[in-house]
Amino acid sequence: MFVPDGAQLLPSIPLLRGVAELAAELGARQTYEFLIGRYIDANPRQYTLTPAGPADLMAALAGPAPTVLDPACGTGALLRAVATRPDQCLYGQDSAPELAALAALRLALHSDATVRGAAADTLRADAFGEVRADAVLCHPPFNERNWGHDELAYDPRWEYGFPARTESELAWVQHALARLRDGGTAVLLMPPAAASRRSGRRVRADLLRRGALRAVIALPAGAAPPYNIPLHVWVLRRPVPGAQASPELLLVETAGLAAADGRDRQAWPPVQDAVLDVWRRFDRHGTVDERPGLARCVPVLELLDDEVDLAPARRLPPPAARGGAAELTAVRERLGDAVRRTADLMPPPAEPGDAVRLPVTTVGELARSGALLLRTGTGSGVSAPGVTRVLTEHDVLAGTEPSGTVDPLVAPLQESAVGETGDSVVTRPGDVVIPVSGGGTAARVIDEASAGAALGRGLTLLRPDPAALDPWFLAGFLRGTANNRQASSYASTAARLDVRRLRLPRLPLDGQRGYGERFRALAAFEDTLRLAGRLGEQLVRGLHDGLTDGTLPPE
């Protein structure tokens, strides 16, 4: 490992001094969590991370355990989620030396457990071959072709069949089972294709026959990267010699429990609660009653066909018309109210007129003159006392309330005069927030419902001086399509907005207010359109489901 000498550290002395001061104020653990968060933010494409929601769920599914192993530990998110207990030992291995080192220090700061870390390719050079853990948690790399297929053909870990070259995930599954004590539990985050690819059907079949695979849980899309597909969680248990194999497999589908975007943190608690309730009942009794659209215990013999397809969505009965006819009637009534409000708020017909050329200024000039403050969001790492929510880019684009959550492990800093906490910014009524990536045209005026949230990554906040700028006037002109085009820059296929280059007319406050009222009315119209659209989609989906599953008559 490279260790810099004194001369190489000399340029970093101001940074090291700042870190020491932060640690003196916050403590070592909170400071480290903040720094590792900033490091990950600076390298977003280099590492595949396990978000806090899925990590907490996986640790809860494994249950309390004195010895826990993560053979692909990354920055230690899964092991950090494990419930602490006396005399606990945590083992983490990763092929990237820098991640193994970061994870080991993170875990050592997080709890009093004994931490053992290793940097090596787990499948080729297992550092913990003698360990028999009570639980294994793992978010393995997906779709690896160079995982050691040729050189590991006769490895004793392949108790359930030699994985195909295209089935690296099934190699990780069997590695996890091999490192468990008899009766120990392994929980892995898996791509959905691993449940149904033909190349893996023989291994899946043997996992079922011997009772090693206990549950397959489909998460909502957006719960973890890659965000565009609904990942699965596999729960496995190493068979106890002489014990009878479980005759049923638990299948759980959570897509109906969350919003369309599983990255909505407010939608995660219902997902976790429902999954844990079903799993604990199944783990205690060996079976659970069928819950349409959510969970079903499927006999293993029913699954042992030519496909051995374990995808929950293909085996579960559909929910009963999204709550039945009564709920659909209520949705229809809400949709009718929204449509009527939309008609009332519809802007008047546009009247032709001569184009007005007004003197212009830029956001950068306004910031330099003190007419507004400009701040950039950093996410959920640090927050002010009492701040628990984070306003995300998705919230701004969708017009929803703050859905992100502050990391509870990072202690608050002192709030400054402009509503900042260290590098964090807390929203206030009248602030204007705009996304800086994607090349879109969006600007949101913060109201009472959205105030008091930390500003998320990818967002810029403008705090206008009310004596100089009307916030609705500011937001309205920042949304102009031509304005965004001239202020956008492009790198490869990504677009980024230079907020300081955005333009708006140079008008006195009285002249701004006429524009501001018109922009405020347009925003109200847009909000009702969004609501009507969501309710319309919900009604159409519910009627389709009811008609196709037989719970609603055609007439």
Coordinates of C-alpha atoms in Angstrom, one line a residue:
M1 CA 0.0 0.0 0.0
F2 CA 1.3 3.5 -0.9
V3 CA 2.1 5.6 2.2
P4 CA 3.0 9.2 1.5
D5 CA 6.0 10.8 3.3
G6 CA 6.1 14.2 5.0
A7 CA 7.0 16.1 1.8
Q8 CA 4.1 14.7 -0.1
L9 CA 1.7 15.5 2.8
L10 CA 2.9 19.1 3.0
P11 CA 0.3 20.5 0.5
S12 CA -2.5 18.8 2.4
I13 CA -1.7 20.3 5.7
P14 CA -4.7 22.8 5.5
L15 CA -7.0 20.0 4.6
L16 CA -5.7 17.8 7.4
R17 CA -6.1 20.7 9.9
G18 CA -9.7 21.2 8.8
V19 CA -10.4 17.5 9.2
A20 CA -8.9 17.6 12.7
E21 CA -11.0 20.6 13.7
L22 CA -14.2 18.9 12.3
A23 CA -13.4 15.7 14.2
A24 CA -12.9 17.7 17.4
E25 CA -16.4 19.2 17.0
L26 CA -18.3 16.2 15.6
G27 CA -16.3 13.2 16.8
A28 CA -14.4 10.7 14.7
R29 CA -17.3 8.6 13.5
Q30 CA -19.5 11.4 12.2
T31 CA -16.5 13.1 10.6
Y32 CA -15.5 9.9 8.8
E33 CA -19.1 9.3 7.6
F34 CA -19.1 12.8 6.2
L35 CA -15.8 12.4 4.4
I36 CA -16.6 9.0 3.0
G37 CA -19.8 10.4 1.7
R38 CA -18.0 13.2 -0.1
Y39 CA -15.5 10.7 -1.5
I40 CA -18.3 8.6 -2.9
D41 CA -20.0 11.6 -4.3
A42 CA -16.8 12.5 -6.2
N43 CA -16.6 9.1 -7.7
P44 CA -20.2 8.1 -8.4
R45 CA -19.5 5.9 -11.4
Q46 CA -16.6 4.0 -9.9
Y47 CA -18.5 2.2 -7.1
T48 CA -21.8 0.3 -6.9
L49 CA -23.3 1.2 -3.6
T50 CA -26.0 -0.4 -1.4
P51 CA -28.5 2.3 -0.3
A52 CA -29.5 2.4 3.4
G53 CA -33.0 1.1 2.8
P54 CA -32.1 -2.2 1.1
A55 CA -29.1 -2.6 3.5
D56 CA -31.3 -2.3 6.6
L57 CA -33.8 -4.7 5.1
M58 CA -31.1 -7.3 4.3
A59 CA -29.6 -7.1 7.8
A60 CA -33.0 -7.5 9.4
L61 CA -33.7 -10.5 7.2
A62 CA -30.5 -12.1 8.4
G63 CA -31.4 -11.4 12.0
P64 CA -29.1 -10.9 15.0
A65 CA -25.8 -12.7 14.5
P66 CA -22.5 -12.8 16.4
T67 CA -20.4 -13.4 13.3
V68 CA -21.2 -11.7 10.0
L69 CA -19.3 -11.9 6.7
D70 CA -19.6 -9.7 3.6
P71 CA -17.4 -11.1 0.8
A72 CA -17.9 -8.1 -1.4
C73 CA -18.0 -5.4 1.2
G74 CA -17.4 -2.2 -0.8
T75 CA -17.6 0.7 1.7
G76 CA -19.1 -1.5 4.4
A77 CA -22.8 -0.4 4.0
L78 CA -24.2 -3.9 4.7
L79 CA -22.0 -4.7 7.7
R80 CA -22.7 -1.2 9.1
A81 CA -26.5 -2.0 9.0
V82 CA -26.0 -5.2 11.2
A83 CA -27.5 -4.9 14.7
T84 CA -24.7 -4.7 17.2
R85 CA -24.4 -7.2 20.0
P86 CA -21.7 -8.2 22.5
D87 CA -18.6 -10.1 21.3
Q88 CA -19.5 -9.6 17.7
C89 CA -17.1 -10.2 14.8
L90 CA -17.5 -8.6 11.4
Y91 CA -15.5 -9.9 8.3
G92 CA -15.3 -7.8 5.1
Q93 CA -13.4 -8.6 1.9
D94 CA -13.2 -6.6 -1.3
S95 CA -11.1 -6.8 -4.4
A96 CA -10.4 -3.1 -4.3
P97 CA -7.8 -2.3 -1.7
E98 CA -9.0 1.2 -1.1
L99 CA -12.6 0.0 -0.4
A100 CA -11.4 -2.7 1.9
A101 CA -9.4 -0.1 3.9
L102 CA -12.3 2.4 4.0
A103 CA -14.8 -0.3 5.1
A104 CA -12.5 -1.6 7.9
L105 CA -12.0 1.8 9.4
R106 CA -15.7 2.7 9.0
L107 CA -16.8 -0.4 10.8
A108 CA -14.2 0.0 13.6
L109 CA -15.6 3.5 14.2
H110 CA -19.2 2.4 14.0
S111 CA -19.2 -0.3 16.8
D112 CA -17.2 -2.2 19.3
A113 CA -17.2 -5.3 17.2
T114 CA -14.0 -7.0 16.2
V115 CA -13.4 -6.1 12.6
R116 CA -11.4 -8.2 10.1
G117 CA -10.8 -6.8 6.6
A118 CA -9.0 -8.2 3.6
A119 CA -8.2 -6.9 0.1
A120 CA -8.3 -9.7 -2.5
D121 CA -10.5 -11.3 -5.2
T122 CA -13.0 -13.3 -3.0
L123 CA -13.8 -16.0 -5.5
R124 CA -10.2 -16.6 -6.5
A125 CA -8.4 -15.8 -3.2
D126 CA -10.8 -16.1 -0.3
A127 CA -9.2 -14.6 2.8
F128 CA -11.7 -16.2 5.2
G129 CA -11.8 -19.7 4.0
E130 CA -11.9 -21.1 7.5
V131 CA -14.7 -18.9 8.7
R132 CA -18.1 -20.3 9.4
A133 CA -20.3 -17.2 9.9
D134 CA -23.7 -17.0 11.5
A135 CA -24.8 -14.7 8.6
V136 CA -23.5 -13.6 5.2
L137 CA -24.6 -10.4 3.6
C138 CA -23.6 -9.6 0.1
H139 CA -24.3 -7.3 -2.8
P140 CA -22.1 -9.0 -5.4
P141 CA -20.9 -7.5 -8.7
F142 CA -23.5 -8.3 -11.4
N143 CA -22.9 -9.9 -14.9
E144 CA -19.2 -10.6 -14.5
R145 CA -17.7 -12.9 -17.1
N146 CA -14.2 -12.9 -15.7
W147 CA -15.1 -14.3 -12.3
G148 CA -12.8 -17.4 -12.4
H149 CA -15.0 -19.9 -14.3
D150 CA -12.0 -21.7 -16.0
E151 CA -9.6 -21.9 -13.0
L152 CA -12.3 -22.7 -10.4
A153 CA -14.0 -25.6 -12.2
Y154 CA -13.3 -28.1 -9.4
D155 CA -13.7 -25.8 -6.4
P156 CA -15.4 -27.5 -3.5
R157 CA -17.8 -24.5 -3.0
W158 CA -19.9 -25.6 -5.9
E159 CA -22.1 -28.0 -3.9
Y160 CA -25.2 -27.1 -5.9
G161 CA -23.7 -27.3 -9.4
F162 CA -20.9 -25.6 -11.3
P163 CA -22.1 -22.2 -12.3
A164 CA -22.1 -21.3 -16.0
R165 CA -19.7 -18.5 -17.2
T166 CA -22.7 -16.2 -17.4
E167 CA -23.9 -17.0 -13.9
S168 CA -21.4 -15.2 -11.7
E169 CA -24.2 -14.4 -9.2
L170 CA -24.8 -18.1 -8.6
A171 CA -21.1 -18.5 -7.8
W172 CA -21.5 -15.8 -5.2
V173 CA -24.6 -17.5 -3.8
Q174 CA -22.7 -20.8 -3.4
H175 CA -19.7 -19.0 -1.9
A176 CA -22.0 -17.4 0.7
L177 CA -23.5 -20.8 1.6
A178 CA -20.0 -22.4 1.9
R179 CA -19.0 -19.7 4.5
L180 CA -22.0 -20.3 6.7
R181 CA -22.3 -22.6 9.7
D182 CA -25.1 -25.2 9.5
G183 CA -28.4 -23.3 9.9
G184 CA -26.8 -19.9 9.2
T185 CA -28.5 -17.4 6.9
A186 CA -27.2 -15.7 3.8
V187 CA -29.0 -12.6 2.2
L188 CA -27.9 -11.5 -1.2
L189 CA -29.0 -8.7 -3.5
M190 CA -29.4 -10.2 -7.0
P191 CA -30.3 -9.1 -10.5
P192 CA -33.8 -10.3 -11.5
A193 CA -32.4 -12.3 -14.4
A194 CA -30.7 -14.7 -12.0
A195 CA -34.1 -16.0 -11.0
S196 CA -35.0 -17.1 -14.5
R197 CA -32.0 -17.5 -16.9
R198 CA -32.0 -20.9 -18.5
S199 CA -28.2 -21.2 -17.9
G200 CA -28.8 -21.2 -14.1
R201 CA -31.8 -23.5 -13.9
R202 CA -29.8 -26.6 -12.7
V203 CA -28.2 -24.7 -9.8
R204 CA -31.5 -23.1 -8.8
A205 CA -33.2 -26.5 -8.9
D206 CA -30.6 -28.0 -6.5
L207 CA -30.9 -25.0 -4.2
L208 CA -34.7 -25.7 -4.0
R209 CA -34.4 -29.5 -3.7
R210 CA -32.0 -29.3 -0.7
G211 CA -33.9 -26.5 1.0
A212 CA -31.1 -23.9 0.8
L213 CA -33.1 -21.2 -0.9
R214 CA -35.9 -20.0 1.4
A215 CA -37.2 -16.8 -0.2
V216 CA -37.0 -14.6 -3.3
I217 CA -38.1 -11.0 -2.7
A218 CA -38.6 -8.5 -5.6
L219 CA -37.9 -4.9 -4.6
P220 CA -39.4 -1.9 -6.4
A221 CA -37.5 -0.5 -9.3
G222 CA -35.2 2.3 -8.1
A223 CA -34.4 0.8 -4.7
A224 CA -30.7 0.2 -5.5
P225 CA -28.5 0.5 -8.6
P226 CA -29.0 -0.2 -11.4
Y227 CA -32.1 1.9 -10.7
N228 CA -34.0 1.0 -13.8
I229 CA -34.7 -2.6 -12.8
P230 CA -36.4 -4.2 -9.8
L231 CA -33.7 -6.1 -8.0
H232 CA -34.3 -9.3 -6.0
V233 CA -33.2 -10.3 -2.5
W234 CA -32.5 -14.0 -2.0
V235 CA -32.7 -15.4 1.5
L236 CA -30.8 -18.7 1.9
R237 CA -30.0 -21.0 4.8
R238 CA -27.3 -23.6 4.9
P239 CA -29.1 -27.0 5.4
V240 CA -28.5 -28.8 8.7
P241 CA -27.4 -32.4 8.0
G242 CA -30.3 -34.8 8.6
A243 CA -33.0 -32.1 8.7
Q244 CA -35.9 -32.3 6.3
A245 CA -35.8 -29.7 3.4
S246 CA -38.5 -27.1 3.4
P247 CA -41.3 -28.0 1.0
E248 CA -42.2 -24.4 0.1
L249 CA -40.4 -21.3 -1.2
L250 CA -41.6 -17.8 -0.1
L251 CA -42.1 -15.4 -3.0
V252 CA -42.7 -11.7 -2.3
E253 CA -43.4 -8.9 -4.8
T254 CA -43.2 -5.3 -3.4
A255 CA -43.8 -3.2 -6.6
G256 CA -47.3 -2.4 -5.5
L257 CA -46.1 -1.0 -2.1
A258 CA -44.0 1.8 -3.4
A259 CA -44.3 4.8 -5.7
A260 CA -43.3 4.4 -9.3
D261 CA -39.8 5.5 -8.4
G262 CA -38.4 3.3 -5.7
R263 CA -35.9 6.0 -4.8
D264 CA -38.6 7.8 -2.9
R265 CA -37.4 7.3 0.7
Q266 CA -40.8 8.0 2.1
A267 CA -42.2 5.0 0.3
W268 CA -39.5 2.6 1.7
P269 CA -40.8 2.0 5.3
P270 CA -44.0 0.3 4.0
V271 CA -41.9 -2.0 1.8
Q272 CA -39.6 -3.0 4.6
D273 CA -42.4 -3.5 7.2
A274 CA -44.4 -5.7 4.8
V275 CA -41.4 -7.8 3.8
L276 CA -40.3 -8.4 7.4
D277 CA -43.8 -9.2 8.6
V278 CA -44.2 -11.9 5.9
W279 CA -40.7 -13.3 6.3
R280 CA -40.8 -13.6 10.1
R281 CA -44.2 -15.4 9.9
F282 CA -42.8 -17.8 7.2
D283 CA -39.5 -18.3 9.2
R284 CA -41.5 -19.1 12.3
H285 CA -44.2 -21.4 10.9
G286 CA -42.7 -22.6 7.6
T287 CA -45.6 -21.2 5.6
V288 CA -47.9 -18.1 5.4
D289 CA -51.3 -17.4 4.1
E290 CA -51.4 -16.1 0.5
R291 CA -51.6 -12.3 0.1
P292 CA -52.7 -11.4 -3.4
G293 CA -50.2 -9.2 -5.1
L294 CA -47.7 -9.4 -2.2
A295 CA -46.7 -12.9 -1.0
R296 CA -47.3 -16.6 -1.7
C297 CA -45.7 -19.8 -0.5
V298 CA -45.1 -21.9 -3.6
P299 CA -44.5 -25.7 -3.3
V300 CA -41.0 -26.6 -4.4
L301 CA -42.4 -29.4 -6.6
E302 CA -44.4 -26.7 -8.5
L303 CA -41.2 -24.8 -9.3
L304 CA -39.1 -27.8 -10.5
D305 CA -40.2 -27.7 -14.1
D306 CA -38.0 -27.1 -17.2
E307 CA -37.5 -23.4 -16.4
V308 CA -37.2 -23.3 -12.6
D309 CA -38.4 -19.7 -12.9
L310 CA -38.4 -18.1 -9.4
A311 CA -39.5 -14.6 -10.4
P312 CA -42.2 -13.6 -7.9
A313 CA -44.3 -11.6 -10.3
R314 CA -44.9 -14.7 -12.5
R315 CA -46.2 -16.8 -9.5
L316 CA -48.2 -14.4 -7.5
P317 CA -52.0 -13.8 -7.9
P318 CA -52.7 -10.2 -8.8
P319 CA -54.1 -7.8 -6.1
A320 CA -57.9 -7.5 -6.1
A321 CA -58.5 -4.5 -8.3
R322 CA -56.2 -2.2 -6.4
G323 CA -58.4 -2.2 -3.3
G324 CA -61.7 -3.1 -5.0
A325 CA -64.6 -1.1 -6.4
A326 CA -64.9 1.2 -3.4
E327 CA -61.3 2.5 -3.7
L328 CA -61.7 2.9 -7.5
T329 CA -64.8 4.9 -6.9
A330 CA -63.0 7.2 -4.5
V331 CA -60.1 7.6 -7.0
R332 CA -62.7 8.5 -9.7
E333 CA -64.2 11.2 -7.4
R334 CA -60.8 12.7 -6.7
L335 CA -60.0 12.7 -10.3
G336 CA -63.2 14.5 -11.1
D337 CA -62.4 17.2 -8.5
A338 CA -58.8 17.6 -9.9
V339 CA -60.1 17.9 -13.5
R340 CA -62.6 20.6 -12.4
R341 CA -59.8 22.5 -10.6
T342 CA -57.7 22.2 -13.7
A343 CA -60.4 23.8 -15.8
D344 CA -60.8 26.6 -13.3
L345 CA -57.1 27.3 -13.3
M346 CA -56.6 27.1 -17.0
P347 CA -54.8 30.2 -18.2
P348 CA -56.7 32.6 -20.4
P349 CA -56.2 32.6 -24.2
A350 CA -52.9 34.1 -25.2
E351 CA -53.3 37.4 -27.0
P352 CA -50.8 38.5 -29.7
G353 CA -48.7 41.5 -28.9
D354 CA -45.4 43.2 -29.8
A355 CA -42.2 41.6 -28.3
V356 CA -40.9 43.7 -25.4
R357 CA -37.1 44.1 -25.2
L358 CA -36.1 44.6 -21.5
P359 CA -32.6 45.2 -20.1
V360 CA -31.3 42.0 -18.7
T361 CA -29.1 40.8 -15.9
T362 CA -27.7 37.4 -14.9
V363 CA -27.9 35.3 -11.7
G364 CA -24.1 35.7 -11.3
E365 CA -24.4 39.5 -11.4
L366 CA -27.3 39.4 -8.9
A367 CA -25.3 37.2 -6.6
R368 CA -22.3 39.5 -6.7
S369 CA -24.5 42.5 -5.9
G370 CA -26.1 40.8 -2.9
A371 CA -29.6 40.6 -4.4
L372 CA -29.6 36.9 -3.9
L373 CA -27.5 34.1 -2.2
L374 CA -26.5 31.1 -4.3
R375 CA -25.8 27.7 -2.7
T376 CA -25.2 24.2 -4.0
G377 CA -26.7 21.1 -2.4
T378 CA -24.6 18.3 -1.1
G379 CA -27.2 15.7 0.0
S380 CA -28.0 13.9 3.2
G381 CA -24.7 13.7 4.9
V382 CA -24.8 16.7 7.3
S383 CA -27.8 18.6 8.6
A384 CA -29.1 21.1 11.1
P385 CA -30.7 20.2 14.4
G386 CA -34.2 18.8 13.8
V387 CA -33.7 18.5 10.0
T388 CA -34.6 14.9 8.9
R389 CA -35.8 15.4 5.2
V390 CA -33.8 16.0 2.1
L391 CA -35.2 17.7 -1.0
T392 CA -34.1 15.7 -4.0
E393 CA -33.8 16.4 -7.7
H394 CA -36.7 14.0 -8.3
D395 CA -38.9 16.0 -5.9
V396 CA -38.2 19.2 -7.8
L397 CA -38.9 17.7 -11.2
A398 CA -42.1 15.8 -10.0
G399 CA -43.4 18.6 -7.8
T400 CA -43.5 16.5 -4.7
E401 CA -42.6 17.1 -1.0
P402 CA -39.0 16.3 0.2
S403 CA -38.6 12.5 0.0
G404 CA -35.0 12.0 1.0
T405 CA -33.8 11.3 4.5
V406 CA -30.8 12.6 6.5
D407 CA -28.2 10.0 7.4
P408 CA -28.8 9.6 11.2
L409 CA -25.2 8.6 11.8
V410 CA -23.9 12.1 10.9
A411 CA -24.3 14.5 13.8
P412 CA -25.5 18.0 13.1
L413 CA -23.3 21.0 12.8
Q414 CA -24.1 24.6 14.0
E415 CA -26.5 26.3 11.6
S416 CA -25.1 29.5 10.2
A417 CA -26.9 32.7 9.5
V418 CA -27.9 31.8 6.0
G419 CA -29.5 28.5 7.0
E420 CA -26.5 26.4 6.2
T421 CA -25.0 23.6 8.2
G422 CA -21.4 23.1 7.2
D423 CA -21.8 22.1 3.6
S424 CA -25.5 21.5 3.9
V425 CA -28.2 24.0 3.0
V426 CA -31.6 24.1 4.6
T427 CA -34.5 25.4 2.6
R428 CA -36.7 28.3 3.5
P429 CA -40.0 29.6 2.2
G430 CA -39.3 31.9 -0.8
D431 CA -36.2 30.1 -1.9
V432 CA -35.9 29.1 -5.6
V433 CA -34.4 25.6 -6.3
I434 CA -33.3 24.4 -9.7
P435 CA -31.7 21.1 -10.9
V436 CA -28.3 21.6 -12.6
S437 CA -28.1 18.3 -14.6
G438 CA -30.1 16.9 -17.4
G439 CA -30.6 20.0 -19.4
G440 CA -34.2 20.4 -18.3
T441 CA -36.2 23.5 -17.5
A442 CA -37.4 23.3 -13.9
A443 CA -37.5 25.8 -11.1
R444 CA -39.4 25.5 -7.8
V445 CA -40.4 28.1 -5.3
I446 CA -40.1 26.6 -1.8
D447 CA -43.4 26.8 0.2
E448 CA -44.1 26.0 3.8
A449 CA -44.6 22.3 3.1
S450 CA -41.1 22.0 1.5
A451 CA -39.3 24.3 3.8
G452 CA -36.9 23.0 6.5
A453 CA -35.3 20.3 4.3
A454 CA -31.7 19.8 3.4
L455 CA -30.8 20.6 -0.2
G456 CA -30.0 17.4 -2.1
R457 CA -27.2 16.8 -4.6
G458 CA -27.6 18.1 -8.1
L459 CA -29.6 21.1 -6.9
T460 CA -28.8 24.8 -6.7
L461 CA -30.6 27.1 -4.3
L462 CA -31.2 30.8 -4.9
R463 CA -32.3 32.9 -1.9
P464 CA -33.6 36.2 -3.2
D465 CA -33.5 39.4 -1.1
P466 CA -37.3 40.1 -0.7
A467 CA -36.5 43.9 -1.0
A468 CA -34.9 43.3 -4.4
L469 CA -36.4 40.2 -6.1
D470 CA -39.8 38.5 -6.3
P471 CA -39.2 34.7 -6.0
W472 CA -42.0 33.8 -8.5
F473 CA -40.6 36.4 -11.0
L474 CA -37.1 34.8 -10.5
A475 CA -38.3 31.2 -10.9
G476 CA -40.5 32.0 -13.9
F477 CA -37.8 33.5 -16.0
L478 CA -35.2 30.8 -15.0
R479 CA -37.5 28.2 -16.5
G480 CA -37.4 29.8 -20.0
T481 CA -36.4 27.3 -22.6
A482 CA -34.1 29.6 -24.5
N483 CA -32.6 30.8 -21.2
N484 CA -31.7 27.2 -20.3
R485 CA -30.2 26.5 -23.7
Q486 CA -27.8 29.4 -23.6
A487 CA -26.7 28.5 -20.0
S488 CA -26.2 24.8 -20.6
S489 CA -22.9 23.1 -21.3
Y490 CA -22.5 19.6 -22.7
A491 CA -19.9 16.9 -21.9
S492 CA -20.3 13.7 -23.9
T493 CA -24.0 12.9 -23.5
A494 CA -24.6 14.8 -20.3
A495 CA -25.9 18.3 -20.0
R496 CA -25.2 20.7 -17.1
L497 CA -26.6 24.0 -16.3
D498 CA -24.4 27.0 -15.4
V499 CA -26.9 28.7 -13.1
R500 CA -24.8 31.9 -13.0
R501 CA -25.3 32.5 -16.7
L502 CA -29.2 32.4 -16.5
R503 CA -30.7 35.7 -17.4
L504 CA -33.8 37.7 -16.3
P505 CA -35.1 41.2 -16.9
R506 CA -33.8 44.1 -14.9
L507 CA -37.0 45.4 -13.4
P508 CA -38.0 47.3 -10.2
L509 CA -39.8 45.2 -7.6
D510 CA -43.3 46.6 -8.5
G511 CA -42.7 45.6 -12.2
Q512 CA -41.6 42.1 -11.2
R513 CA -44.8 41.4 -9.2
G514 CA -47.1 41.3 -12.3
Y515 CA -44.9 38.6 -13.8
G516 CA -44.7 36.9 -10.5
E517 CA -48.4 36.5 -10.1
R518 CA -48.8 35.1 -13.6
F519 CA -46.0 32.6 -13.0
R520 CA -47.6 31.6 -9.6
A521 CA -50.9 30.9 -11.4
L522 CA -49.1 28.8 -14.0
A523 CA -47.4 26.8 -11.2
A524 CA -50.8 26.1 -9.6
F525 CA -52.2 25.0 -13.0
E526 CA -49.2 22.7 -13.4
D527 CA -49.7 21.1 -10.0
T528 CA -53.3 20.3 -10.7
L529 CA -52.4 18.8 -14.1
R530 CA -49.8 16.5 -12.3
L531 CA -52.4 15.4 -9.8
A532 CA -55.0 14.7 -12.4
G533 CA -52.4 12.7 -14.4
R534 CA -51.4 10.6 -11.4
L535 CA -55.0 9.9 -10.4
G536 CA -56.0 9.1 -14.0
E537 CA -53.1 6.6 -14.3
Q538 CA -54.2 5.0 -11.0
L539 CA -57.8 4.7 -12.1
V540 CA -56.9 3.2 -15.5
R541 CA -54.5 0.7 -13.9
G542 CA -57.0 -0.3 -11.3
L543 CA -59.8 -0.8 -13.9
H544 CA -57.6 -2.9 -16.1
D545 CA -56.5 -5.1 -13.2
G546 CA -60.1 -5.5 -12.0
L547 CA -61.4 -6.4 -15.4
T548 CA -58.6 -8.9 -16.2
D549 CA -58.6 -10.7 -12.8
G550 CA -62.4 -11.0 -12.7
T551 CA -63.1 -8.9 -9.7
L552 CA -64.9 -6.2 -11.8
P553 CA -67.7 -7.1 -14.2
P554 CA -67.6 -5.8 -17.8
E555 CA -70.9 -3.9 -17.3

